Coordinates of C-alpha atoms and ligand atoms in Angstrom, one line a residue:
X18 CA -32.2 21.6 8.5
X19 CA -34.5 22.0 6.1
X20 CA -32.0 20.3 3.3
X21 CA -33.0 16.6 1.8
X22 CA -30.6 14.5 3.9
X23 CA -27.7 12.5 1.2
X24 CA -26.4 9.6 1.6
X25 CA -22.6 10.0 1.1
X26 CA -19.1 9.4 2.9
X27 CA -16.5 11.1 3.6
X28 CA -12.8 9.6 3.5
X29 CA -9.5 11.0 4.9
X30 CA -6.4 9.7 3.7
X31 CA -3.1 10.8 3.9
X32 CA 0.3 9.1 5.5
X33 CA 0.9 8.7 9.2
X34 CA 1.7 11.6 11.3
X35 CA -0.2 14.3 8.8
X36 CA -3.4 15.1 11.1
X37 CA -5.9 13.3 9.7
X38 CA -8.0 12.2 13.3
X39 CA -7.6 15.9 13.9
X40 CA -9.4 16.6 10.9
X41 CA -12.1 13.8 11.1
X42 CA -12.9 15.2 14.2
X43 CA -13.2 18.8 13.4
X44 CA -15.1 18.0 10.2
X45 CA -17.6 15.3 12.2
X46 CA -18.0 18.1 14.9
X47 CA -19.3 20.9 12.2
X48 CA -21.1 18.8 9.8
X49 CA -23.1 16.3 12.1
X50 CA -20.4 13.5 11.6
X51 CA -19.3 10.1 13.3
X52 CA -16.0 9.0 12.5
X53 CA -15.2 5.3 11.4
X54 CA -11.9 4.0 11.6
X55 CA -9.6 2.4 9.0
X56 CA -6.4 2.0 10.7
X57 CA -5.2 -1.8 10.5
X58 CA -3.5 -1.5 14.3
X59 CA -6.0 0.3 16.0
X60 CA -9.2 -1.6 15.8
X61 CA -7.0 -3.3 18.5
X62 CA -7.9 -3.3 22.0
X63 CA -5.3 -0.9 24.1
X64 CA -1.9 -0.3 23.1
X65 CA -2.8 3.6 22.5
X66 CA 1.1 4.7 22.3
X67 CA 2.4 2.0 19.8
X68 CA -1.2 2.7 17.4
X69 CA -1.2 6.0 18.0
X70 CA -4.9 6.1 18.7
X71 CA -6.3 9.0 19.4
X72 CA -7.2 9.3 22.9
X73 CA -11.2 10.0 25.0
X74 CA -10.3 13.8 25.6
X75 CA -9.5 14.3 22.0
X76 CA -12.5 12.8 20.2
X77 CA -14.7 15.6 22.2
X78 CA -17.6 13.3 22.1
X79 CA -17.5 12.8 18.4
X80 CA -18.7 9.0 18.0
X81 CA -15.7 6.9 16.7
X82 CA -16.6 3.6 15.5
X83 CA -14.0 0.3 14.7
X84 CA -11.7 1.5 17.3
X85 CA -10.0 -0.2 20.2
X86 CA -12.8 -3.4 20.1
X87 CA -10.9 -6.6 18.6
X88 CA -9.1 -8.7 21.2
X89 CA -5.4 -8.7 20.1
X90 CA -5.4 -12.3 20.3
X91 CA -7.8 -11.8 17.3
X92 CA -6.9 -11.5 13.7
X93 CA -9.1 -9.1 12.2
X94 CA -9.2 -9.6 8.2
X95 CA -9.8 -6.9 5.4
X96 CA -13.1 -8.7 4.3
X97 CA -14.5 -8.5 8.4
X98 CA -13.2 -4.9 8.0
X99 CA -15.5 -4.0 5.3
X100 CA -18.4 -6.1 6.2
X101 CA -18.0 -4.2 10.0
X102 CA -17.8 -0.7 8.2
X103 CA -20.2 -1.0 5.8
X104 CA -22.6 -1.8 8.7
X105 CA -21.7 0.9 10.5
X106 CA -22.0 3.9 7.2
X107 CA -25.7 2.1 7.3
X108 CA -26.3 2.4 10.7
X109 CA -24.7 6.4 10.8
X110 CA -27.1 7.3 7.9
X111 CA -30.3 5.7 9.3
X112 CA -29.5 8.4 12.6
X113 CA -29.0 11.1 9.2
X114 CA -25.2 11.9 10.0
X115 CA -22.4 11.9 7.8
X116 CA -19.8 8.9 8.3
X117 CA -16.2 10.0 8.1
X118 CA -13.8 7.3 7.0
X119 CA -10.4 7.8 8.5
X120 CA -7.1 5.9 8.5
X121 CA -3.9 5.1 7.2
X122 CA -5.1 1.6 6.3
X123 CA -5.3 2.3 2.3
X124 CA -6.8 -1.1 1.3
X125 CA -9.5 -1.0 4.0
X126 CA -10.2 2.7 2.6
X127 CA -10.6 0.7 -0.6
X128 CA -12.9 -2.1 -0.1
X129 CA -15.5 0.3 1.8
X130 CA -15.6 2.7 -0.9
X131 CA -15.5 0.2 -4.2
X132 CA -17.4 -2.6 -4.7
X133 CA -15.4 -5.6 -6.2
X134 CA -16.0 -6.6 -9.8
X135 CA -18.5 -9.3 -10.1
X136 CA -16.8 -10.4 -13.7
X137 CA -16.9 -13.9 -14.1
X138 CA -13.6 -15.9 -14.1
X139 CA -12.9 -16.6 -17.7
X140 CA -13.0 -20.9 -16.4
X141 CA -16.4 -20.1 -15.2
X142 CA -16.5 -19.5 -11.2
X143 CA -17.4 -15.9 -10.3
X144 CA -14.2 -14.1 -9.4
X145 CA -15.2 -13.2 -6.1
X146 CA -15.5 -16.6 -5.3
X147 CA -11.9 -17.4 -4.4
X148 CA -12.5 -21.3 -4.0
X149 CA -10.4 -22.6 -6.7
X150 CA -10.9 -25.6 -8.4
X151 CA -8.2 -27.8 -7.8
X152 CA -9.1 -31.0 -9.4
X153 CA -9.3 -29.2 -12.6
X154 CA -6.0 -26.9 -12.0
X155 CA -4.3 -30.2 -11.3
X156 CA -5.4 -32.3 -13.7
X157 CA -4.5 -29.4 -16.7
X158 CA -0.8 -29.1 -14.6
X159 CA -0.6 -32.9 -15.2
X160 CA -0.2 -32.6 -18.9
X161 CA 2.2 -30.6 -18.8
X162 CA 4.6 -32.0 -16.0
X163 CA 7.2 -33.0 -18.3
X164 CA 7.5 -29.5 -19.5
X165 CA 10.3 -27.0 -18.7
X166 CA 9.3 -23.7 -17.9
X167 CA 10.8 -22.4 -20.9
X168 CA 8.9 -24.5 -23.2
X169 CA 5.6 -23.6 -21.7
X170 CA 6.4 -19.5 -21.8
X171 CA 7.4 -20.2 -25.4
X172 CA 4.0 -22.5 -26.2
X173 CA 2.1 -19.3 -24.5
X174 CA 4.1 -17.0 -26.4
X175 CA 2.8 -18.8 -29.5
X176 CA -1.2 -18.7 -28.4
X177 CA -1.3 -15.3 -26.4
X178 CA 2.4 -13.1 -27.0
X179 CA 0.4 -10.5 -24.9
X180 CA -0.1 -12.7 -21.9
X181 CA 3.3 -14.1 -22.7
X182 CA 5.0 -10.4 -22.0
X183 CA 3.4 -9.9 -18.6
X184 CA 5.0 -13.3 -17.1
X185 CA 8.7 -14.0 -16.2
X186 CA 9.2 -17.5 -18.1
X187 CA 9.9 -18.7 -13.9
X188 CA 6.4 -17.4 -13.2
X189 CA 5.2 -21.3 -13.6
X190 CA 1.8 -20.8 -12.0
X191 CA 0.9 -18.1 -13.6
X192 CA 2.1 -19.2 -17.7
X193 CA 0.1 -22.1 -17.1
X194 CA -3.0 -20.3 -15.7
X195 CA -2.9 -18.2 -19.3
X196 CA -2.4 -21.5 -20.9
X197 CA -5.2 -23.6 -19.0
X198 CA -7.7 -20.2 -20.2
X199 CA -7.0 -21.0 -23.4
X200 CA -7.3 -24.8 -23.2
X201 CA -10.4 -24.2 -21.3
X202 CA -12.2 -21.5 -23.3
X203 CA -10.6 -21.4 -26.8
X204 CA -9.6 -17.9 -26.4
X205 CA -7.0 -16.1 -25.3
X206 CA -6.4 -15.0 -21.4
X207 CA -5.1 -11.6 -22.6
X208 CA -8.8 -10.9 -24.3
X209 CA -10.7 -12.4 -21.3
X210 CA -8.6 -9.5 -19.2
X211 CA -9.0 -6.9 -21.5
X212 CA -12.7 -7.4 -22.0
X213 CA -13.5 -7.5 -18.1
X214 CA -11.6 -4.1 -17.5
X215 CA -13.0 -2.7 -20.5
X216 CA -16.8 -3.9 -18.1
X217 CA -15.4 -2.3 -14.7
X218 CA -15.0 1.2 -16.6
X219 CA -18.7 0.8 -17.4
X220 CA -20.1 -0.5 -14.7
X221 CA -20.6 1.5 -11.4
X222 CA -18.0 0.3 -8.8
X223 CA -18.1 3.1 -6.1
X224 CA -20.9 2.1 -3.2
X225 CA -21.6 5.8 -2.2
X226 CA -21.3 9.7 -3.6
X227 CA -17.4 9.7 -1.6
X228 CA -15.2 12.9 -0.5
X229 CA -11.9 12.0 -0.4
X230 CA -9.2 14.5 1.2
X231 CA -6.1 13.6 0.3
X232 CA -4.5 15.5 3.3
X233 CA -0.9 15.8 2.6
X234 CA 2.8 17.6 3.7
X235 CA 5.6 18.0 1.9
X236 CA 8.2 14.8 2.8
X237 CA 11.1 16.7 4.1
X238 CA 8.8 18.5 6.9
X239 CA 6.9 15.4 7.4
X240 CA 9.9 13.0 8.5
X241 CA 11.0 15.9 11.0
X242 CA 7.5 15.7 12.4
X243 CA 7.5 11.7 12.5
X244 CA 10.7 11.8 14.0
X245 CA 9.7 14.4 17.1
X246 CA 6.9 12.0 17.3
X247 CA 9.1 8.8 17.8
X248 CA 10.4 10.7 20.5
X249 CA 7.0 11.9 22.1
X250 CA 6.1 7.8 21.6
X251 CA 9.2 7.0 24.1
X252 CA 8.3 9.9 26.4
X253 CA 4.5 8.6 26.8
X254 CA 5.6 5.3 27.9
X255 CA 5.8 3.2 24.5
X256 CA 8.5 0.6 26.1
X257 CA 6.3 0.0 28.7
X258 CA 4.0 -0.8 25.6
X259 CA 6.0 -2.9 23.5
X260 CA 7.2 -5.0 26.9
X261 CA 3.5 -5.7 27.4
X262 CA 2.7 -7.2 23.7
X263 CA 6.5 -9.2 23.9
X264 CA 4.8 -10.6 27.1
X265 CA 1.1 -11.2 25.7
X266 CA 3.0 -12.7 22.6
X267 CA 4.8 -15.0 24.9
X268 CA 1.8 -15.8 26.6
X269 CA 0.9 -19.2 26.3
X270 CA -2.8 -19.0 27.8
X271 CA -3.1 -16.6 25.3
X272 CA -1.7 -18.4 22.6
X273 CA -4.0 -21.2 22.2
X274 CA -1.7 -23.1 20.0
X275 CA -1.7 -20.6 17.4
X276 CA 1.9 -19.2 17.5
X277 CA 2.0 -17.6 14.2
X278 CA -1.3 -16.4 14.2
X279 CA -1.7 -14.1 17.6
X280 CA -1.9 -10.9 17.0
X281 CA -0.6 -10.7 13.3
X282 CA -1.7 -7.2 13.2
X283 CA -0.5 -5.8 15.9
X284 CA 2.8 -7.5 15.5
X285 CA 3.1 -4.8 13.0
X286 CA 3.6 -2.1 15.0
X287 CA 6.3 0.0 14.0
X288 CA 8.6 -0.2 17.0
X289 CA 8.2 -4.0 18.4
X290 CA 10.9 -5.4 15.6
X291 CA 13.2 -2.6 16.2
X292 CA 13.4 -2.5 20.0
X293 CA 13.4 -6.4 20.2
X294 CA 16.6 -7.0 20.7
X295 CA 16.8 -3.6 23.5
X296 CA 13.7 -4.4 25.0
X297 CA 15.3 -8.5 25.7
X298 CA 18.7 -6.9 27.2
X299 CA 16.8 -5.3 29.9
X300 CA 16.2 -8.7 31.8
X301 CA 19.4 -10.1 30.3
X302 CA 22.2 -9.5 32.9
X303 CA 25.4 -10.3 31.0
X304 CA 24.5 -7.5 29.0
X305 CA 26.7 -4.2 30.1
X306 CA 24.6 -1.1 31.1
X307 CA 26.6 1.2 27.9
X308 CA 25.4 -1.9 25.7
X309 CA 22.1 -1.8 26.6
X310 CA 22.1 1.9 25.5
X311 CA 23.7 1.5 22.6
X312 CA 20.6 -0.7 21.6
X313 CA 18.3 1.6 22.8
X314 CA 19.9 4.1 20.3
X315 CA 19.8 1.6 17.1
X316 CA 16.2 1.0 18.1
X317 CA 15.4 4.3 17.8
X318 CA 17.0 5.3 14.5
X319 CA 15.5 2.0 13.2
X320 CA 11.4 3.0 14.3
X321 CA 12.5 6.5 12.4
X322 CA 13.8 4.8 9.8
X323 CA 10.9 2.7 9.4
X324 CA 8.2 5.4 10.2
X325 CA 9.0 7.2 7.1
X326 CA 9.4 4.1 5.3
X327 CA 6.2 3.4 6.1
X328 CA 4.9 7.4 4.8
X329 CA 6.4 6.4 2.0
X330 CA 4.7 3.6 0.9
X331 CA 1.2 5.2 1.5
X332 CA 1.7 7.8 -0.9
X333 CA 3.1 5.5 -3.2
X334 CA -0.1 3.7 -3.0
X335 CA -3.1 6.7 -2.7
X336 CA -0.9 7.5 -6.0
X337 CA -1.2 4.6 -7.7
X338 CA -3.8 2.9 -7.0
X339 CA -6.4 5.2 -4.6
X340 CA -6.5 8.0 -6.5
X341 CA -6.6 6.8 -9.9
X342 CA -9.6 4.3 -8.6
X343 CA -11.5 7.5 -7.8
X344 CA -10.4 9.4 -11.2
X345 CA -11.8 6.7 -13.2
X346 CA -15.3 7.4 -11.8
X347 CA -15.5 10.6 -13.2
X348 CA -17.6 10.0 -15.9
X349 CA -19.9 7.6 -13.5
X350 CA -23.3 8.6 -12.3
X351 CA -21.3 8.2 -8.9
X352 CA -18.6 9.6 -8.5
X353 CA -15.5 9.9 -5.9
X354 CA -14.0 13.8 -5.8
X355 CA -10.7 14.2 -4.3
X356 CA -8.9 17.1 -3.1
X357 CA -5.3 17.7 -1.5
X358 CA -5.4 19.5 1.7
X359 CA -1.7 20.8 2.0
X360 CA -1.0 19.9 6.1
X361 CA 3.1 20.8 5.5
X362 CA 2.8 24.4 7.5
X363 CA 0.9 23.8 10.6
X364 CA 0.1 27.5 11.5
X365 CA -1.8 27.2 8.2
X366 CA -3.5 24.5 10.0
X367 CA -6.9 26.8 10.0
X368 CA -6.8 28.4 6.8
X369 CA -5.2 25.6 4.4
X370 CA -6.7 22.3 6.0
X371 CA -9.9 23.4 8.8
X372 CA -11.8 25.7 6.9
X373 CA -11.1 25.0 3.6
X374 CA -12.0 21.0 4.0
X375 CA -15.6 22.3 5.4
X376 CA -16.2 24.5 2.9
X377 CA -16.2 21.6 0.1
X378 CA -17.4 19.1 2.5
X379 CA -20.2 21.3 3.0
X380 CA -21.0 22.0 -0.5
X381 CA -20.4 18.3 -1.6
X382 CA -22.6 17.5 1.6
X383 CA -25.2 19.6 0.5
X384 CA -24.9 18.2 -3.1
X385 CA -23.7 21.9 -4.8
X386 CA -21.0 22.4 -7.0
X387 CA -17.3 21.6 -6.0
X388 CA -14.3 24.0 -7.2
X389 CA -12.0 22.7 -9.2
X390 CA -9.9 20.0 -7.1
X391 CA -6.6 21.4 -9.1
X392 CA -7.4 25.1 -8.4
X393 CA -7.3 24.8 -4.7
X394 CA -3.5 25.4 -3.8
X395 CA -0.1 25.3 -5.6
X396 CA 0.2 21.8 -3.9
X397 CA -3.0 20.3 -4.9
X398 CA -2.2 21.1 -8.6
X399 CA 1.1 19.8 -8.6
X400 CA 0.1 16.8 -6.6
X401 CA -2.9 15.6 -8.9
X402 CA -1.5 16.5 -11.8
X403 CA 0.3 13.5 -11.8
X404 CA -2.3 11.1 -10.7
X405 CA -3.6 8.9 -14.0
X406 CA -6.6 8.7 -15.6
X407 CA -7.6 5.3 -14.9
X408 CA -5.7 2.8 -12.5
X409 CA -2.6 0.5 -13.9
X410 CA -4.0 -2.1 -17.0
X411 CA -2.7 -5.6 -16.3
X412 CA -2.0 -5.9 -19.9
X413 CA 0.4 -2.6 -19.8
X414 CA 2.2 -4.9 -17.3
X415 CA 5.8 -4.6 -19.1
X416 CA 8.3 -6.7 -17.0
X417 CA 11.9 -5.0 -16.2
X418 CA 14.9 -6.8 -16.3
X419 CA 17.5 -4.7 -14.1
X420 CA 20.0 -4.8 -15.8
X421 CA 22.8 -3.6 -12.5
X422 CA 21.4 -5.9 -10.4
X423 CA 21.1 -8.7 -12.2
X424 CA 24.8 -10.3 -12.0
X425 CA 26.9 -12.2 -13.9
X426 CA 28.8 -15.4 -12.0
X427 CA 32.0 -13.5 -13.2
X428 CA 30.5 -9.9 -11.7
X429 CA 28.3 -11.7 -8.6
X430 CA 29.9 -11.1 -5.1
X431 CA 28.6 -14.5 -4.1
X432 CA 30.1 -16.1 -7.4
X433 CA 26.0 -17.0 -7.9
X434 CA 24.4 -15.5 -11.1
X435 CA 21.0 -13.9 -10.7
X436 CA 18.3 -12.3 -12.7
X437 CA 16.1 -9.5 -11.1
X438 CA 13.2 -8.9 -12.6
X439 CA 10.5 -6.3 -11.7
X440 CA 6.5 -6.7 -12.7
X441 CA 5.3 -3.6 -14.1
X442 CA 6.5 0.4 -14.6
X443 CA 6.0 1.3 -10.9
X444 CA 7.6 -1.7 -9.4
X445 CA 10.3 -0.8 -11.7
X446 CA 10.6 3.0 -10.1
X447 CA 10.3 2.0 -6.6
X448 CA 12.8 -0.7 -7.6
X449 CA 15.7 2.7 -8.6
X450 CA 15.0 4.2 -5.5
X451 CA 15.2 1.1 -3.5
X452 CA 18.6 0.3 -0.9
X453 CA 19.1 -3.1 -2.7
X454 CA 19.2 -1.2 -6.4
X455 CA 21.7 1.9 -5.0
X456 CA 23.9 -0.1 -3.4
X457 CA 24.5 -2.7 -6.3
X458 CA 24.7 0.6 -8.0
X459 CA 27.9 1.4 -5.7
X460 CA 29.1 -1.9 -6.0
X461 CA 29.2 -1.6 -10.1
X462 CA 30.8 1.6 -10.0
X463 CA 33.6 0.3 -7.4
X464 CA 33.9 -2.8 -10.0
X465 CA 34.3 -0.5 -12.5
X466 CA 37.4 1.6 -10.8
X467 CA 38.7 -1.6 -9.7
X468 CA 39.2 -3.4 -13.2
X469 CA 40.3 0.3 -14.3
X470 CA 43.5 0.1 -12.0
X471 CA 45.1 -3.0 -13.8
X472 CA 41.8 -4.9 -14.7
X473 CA 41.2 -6.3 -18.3
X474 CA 39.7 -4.0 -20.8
X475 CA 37.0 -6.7 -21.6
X476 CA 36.1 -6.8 -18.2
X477 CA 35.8 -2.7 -17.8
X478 CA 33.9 -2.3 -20.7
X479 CA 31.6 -4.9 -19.5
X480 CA 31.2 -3.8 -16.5
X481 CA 30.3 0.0 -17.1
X482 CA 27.7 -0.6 -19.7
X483 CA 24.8 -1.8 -16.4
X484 CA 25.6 1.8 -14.9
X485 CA 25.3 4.3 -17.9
X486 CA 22.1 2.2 -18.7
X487 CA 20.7 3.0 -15.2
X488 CA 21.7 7.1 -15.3
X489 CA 19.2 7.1 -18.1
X490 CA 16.3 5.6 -16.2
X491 CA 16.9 7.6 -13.4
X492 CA 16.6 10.8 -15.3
X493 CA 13.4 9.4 -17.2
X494 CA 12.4 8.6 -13.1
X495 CA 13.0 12.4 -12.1
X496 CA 11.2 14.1 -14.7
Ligands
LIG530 ZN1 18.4 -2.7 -9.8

């Protein structure tokens, strides 16, 4: 190659399930590539099935790095994560390859591609540093002992009504921490924050020139394929699996006295809650044969269930947070470009995802100009058409008060009153779409038919007022 070698990366993201070790592989095989993991369960050692790591015969002798090495008695942190990856993008370019980042880990995707804010903490210490300084914290926290919460939200109102908004009056620690800013600094908290975010859009926060493909399939098509593969999971021996880390957890050689802490990752597996209680009836004899079955069954609806749970919330995040990191580096001198590789028909597999991710990884690689990231497919339009400009502003924080279910003694099924209260627009929108919301949705409307036949007319009134107010945010929610 005659070409002046660039020092870039090259991320996949995308939810479980969609292909993206497929595509790592086919990309590192055609562009001189080794493939870096950022999967949270399987930097683990073993347990293939439950991580779904992909296997020797399917890397083809593409190099994969971060996979399979940490004992699972280990825990393995974010920070050692990044430290361990970064190392290994150095290492990778020095040989003059390409490192492909791949995994469904969204927040080790993140700390490898953005360097943190070195903003100082307005009370001095360097953010980063995250030793606090407790003598101080206490000693400002003693002043105010006597206080009620209430009086303190209302004295931070009074200083900083901007801070004030972003905290629930109940939020003690963090009303006092706006209040101790001011004490400390003589200005307010809210300008501290503002100022530092208005730094981070100057400043250069992305370590490399990064590709990301956002390799995506539509949800409907996407749970069908991640429930085949629950089943595929079972067939390839996952019990066997999940029997093996219940026995390592058990372990007490292995547990060195550190119950809670042995294997906190891989205790995440999808499947080792939900076939707990099958996986214990197998050595249990009182426990019928048909019953045993029958938990078998409610294990496996529940790792479907949670598998798509679990798609769910990476979207939610490469929305939110990923993808409007990389936008706001657009006007950077380095940049993140993302494109949407549309993975929902798989006899497109070529066409839509293969060649079309080498041809910009090529041209990016070679340091030519990209297309358009929006004029690449129907899919890729519609997807990043939504994505915002820069990510979420602390001080747009707007707390929600939900106003079904938050109950009244006279409304609560537990004769308890409580207040629900969500931090921020997209807490808010997760919050309508969440079981807990939809079923005190159900529980208002049956409320509401109930006091109709022979109830008071004060209390029916009352009571349908929560649920016309949440048909309007649902609408506003769809659009
Ligand atoms: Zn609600």
């Amino acid at each position: 190659m005659s070409s002046v070698f660039r020092k870039c990366l090259i991320a996949i993201i995308g939810t479980t399930g969609v292909g993206k070790s497929q595509l790592a592989i086919e990309l590192a095989r055609k562009l001189n590539g080794e493939v870096i993991n950022a999967d949270a369960l399987q930097v683990y050692k073993g347990y293939g099935i439950i991580t779904n790591k992909v296997t020797d015969s399917e890397t083809t002798g593409v190099p994969h790095h971060l996979l399979g090495f940490v004992d699972p008695a280990k825990e393995y942190t974010v920070q050692e994560f990044e430290h361990d990856a970064l190392t290994k993008i150095e290492e990778i370019h020095g040989r003059n390859r390409i490192p492909i980042l791949v995994g469904g880990t969204n927040y080790y995707i993140q700390s490898v591609m953005f360097q943190k804010s070195l903003i100082r903490d307005p009370t001095g210490s360097p953010k980063n540093n995250q030793q606090q300084t407790p003598d101080n914290d206490r000693c400002f926290e003693k002043t105010k002992v006597g206080k009620s919460n209430q009086e303190l939200w209302d004295e931070l109102r009074q200083i900083d009504p901007i801070m004030a908004e972003n905290w629930h009056p109940n939020n003690r620690r963090k009303v006092l921490r706006s209040l101790e800013v001011f004490h400390a600094t003589g200005r307010r908290h809210s300008e501290w924050v503002a100022e530092s975010e208005e730094a981070r859009k100057k400043e250069e926060t992305l370590r490399l020139p990064t590709l990301v493909f956002w390799l995506y399939a539509d949800t409907n098509v996407l749970d069908q394929r991640l429930d085949t593969r629950v089943d595929d999971m079972i067939k390839r021996g996952m019990f066997g699996e999940l029997d093996q880390l219940a026995k390592d957890l058990n372990d007490p050689a292995a547990l060195s006295g550190q119950k809670d802490d042995f294997c906190v990752g891989l205790k995440q597996a999808i499947g080792f809650r939900e076939f707990k209680a099958y996986l214990s009836s197998i050595s249990d004899s009182e426990i019928s044969a048909s019953e045993r079955e029958r938990l078998k069954i409610v294990g496996i609806e529940e790792m479907k269930t949670s598998t798509r749970r679990y798609a769910r919330r990476q979207i939610t995040w490469i929305r939110n947070k990923l993808l409007p990191e990389c936008r706001s580096t657009a006007a950077k001198m380095t940049k993140a470009h993302s494109f949407v590789l549309d993975a929902t028909d798989l006899s497109n597999w070529e066409s839509e995802v293969q060649n079309r991710a080498l041809g910009i990884a090529q041209s990016f690689v070679g340091g030519s100009e990209l297309p358009n990231p929006r004029t690449t497919s129907d899919v890729a339009n519609k997807l990043l058409s939504e994505i915002k400009e820069t990510p979420n502003s602390i001080l747009a924080w707007k707390r929600h008060l939900c106003s079904v279910c938050s109950m009244s003694i006279k409304d609560s099924p537990n004769g308890e009153a409580t207040e629900v209260w969500l931090n921020g627009d997209d807490e808010y929108r997760q919050h309508l779409q969440s079981k807990q919301h939809k079923n005190n949705v159900r529980y208002r409307k049956r409320l509401a038919q109930a006091s109709e036949h022979g109830g008071t007319n004060e209390l029916s009134s009352d009571i349908s007022r929560p649920a016309k107010r949440l048909n309007n945010g649902l609408k506003d929610d769809s659009s």
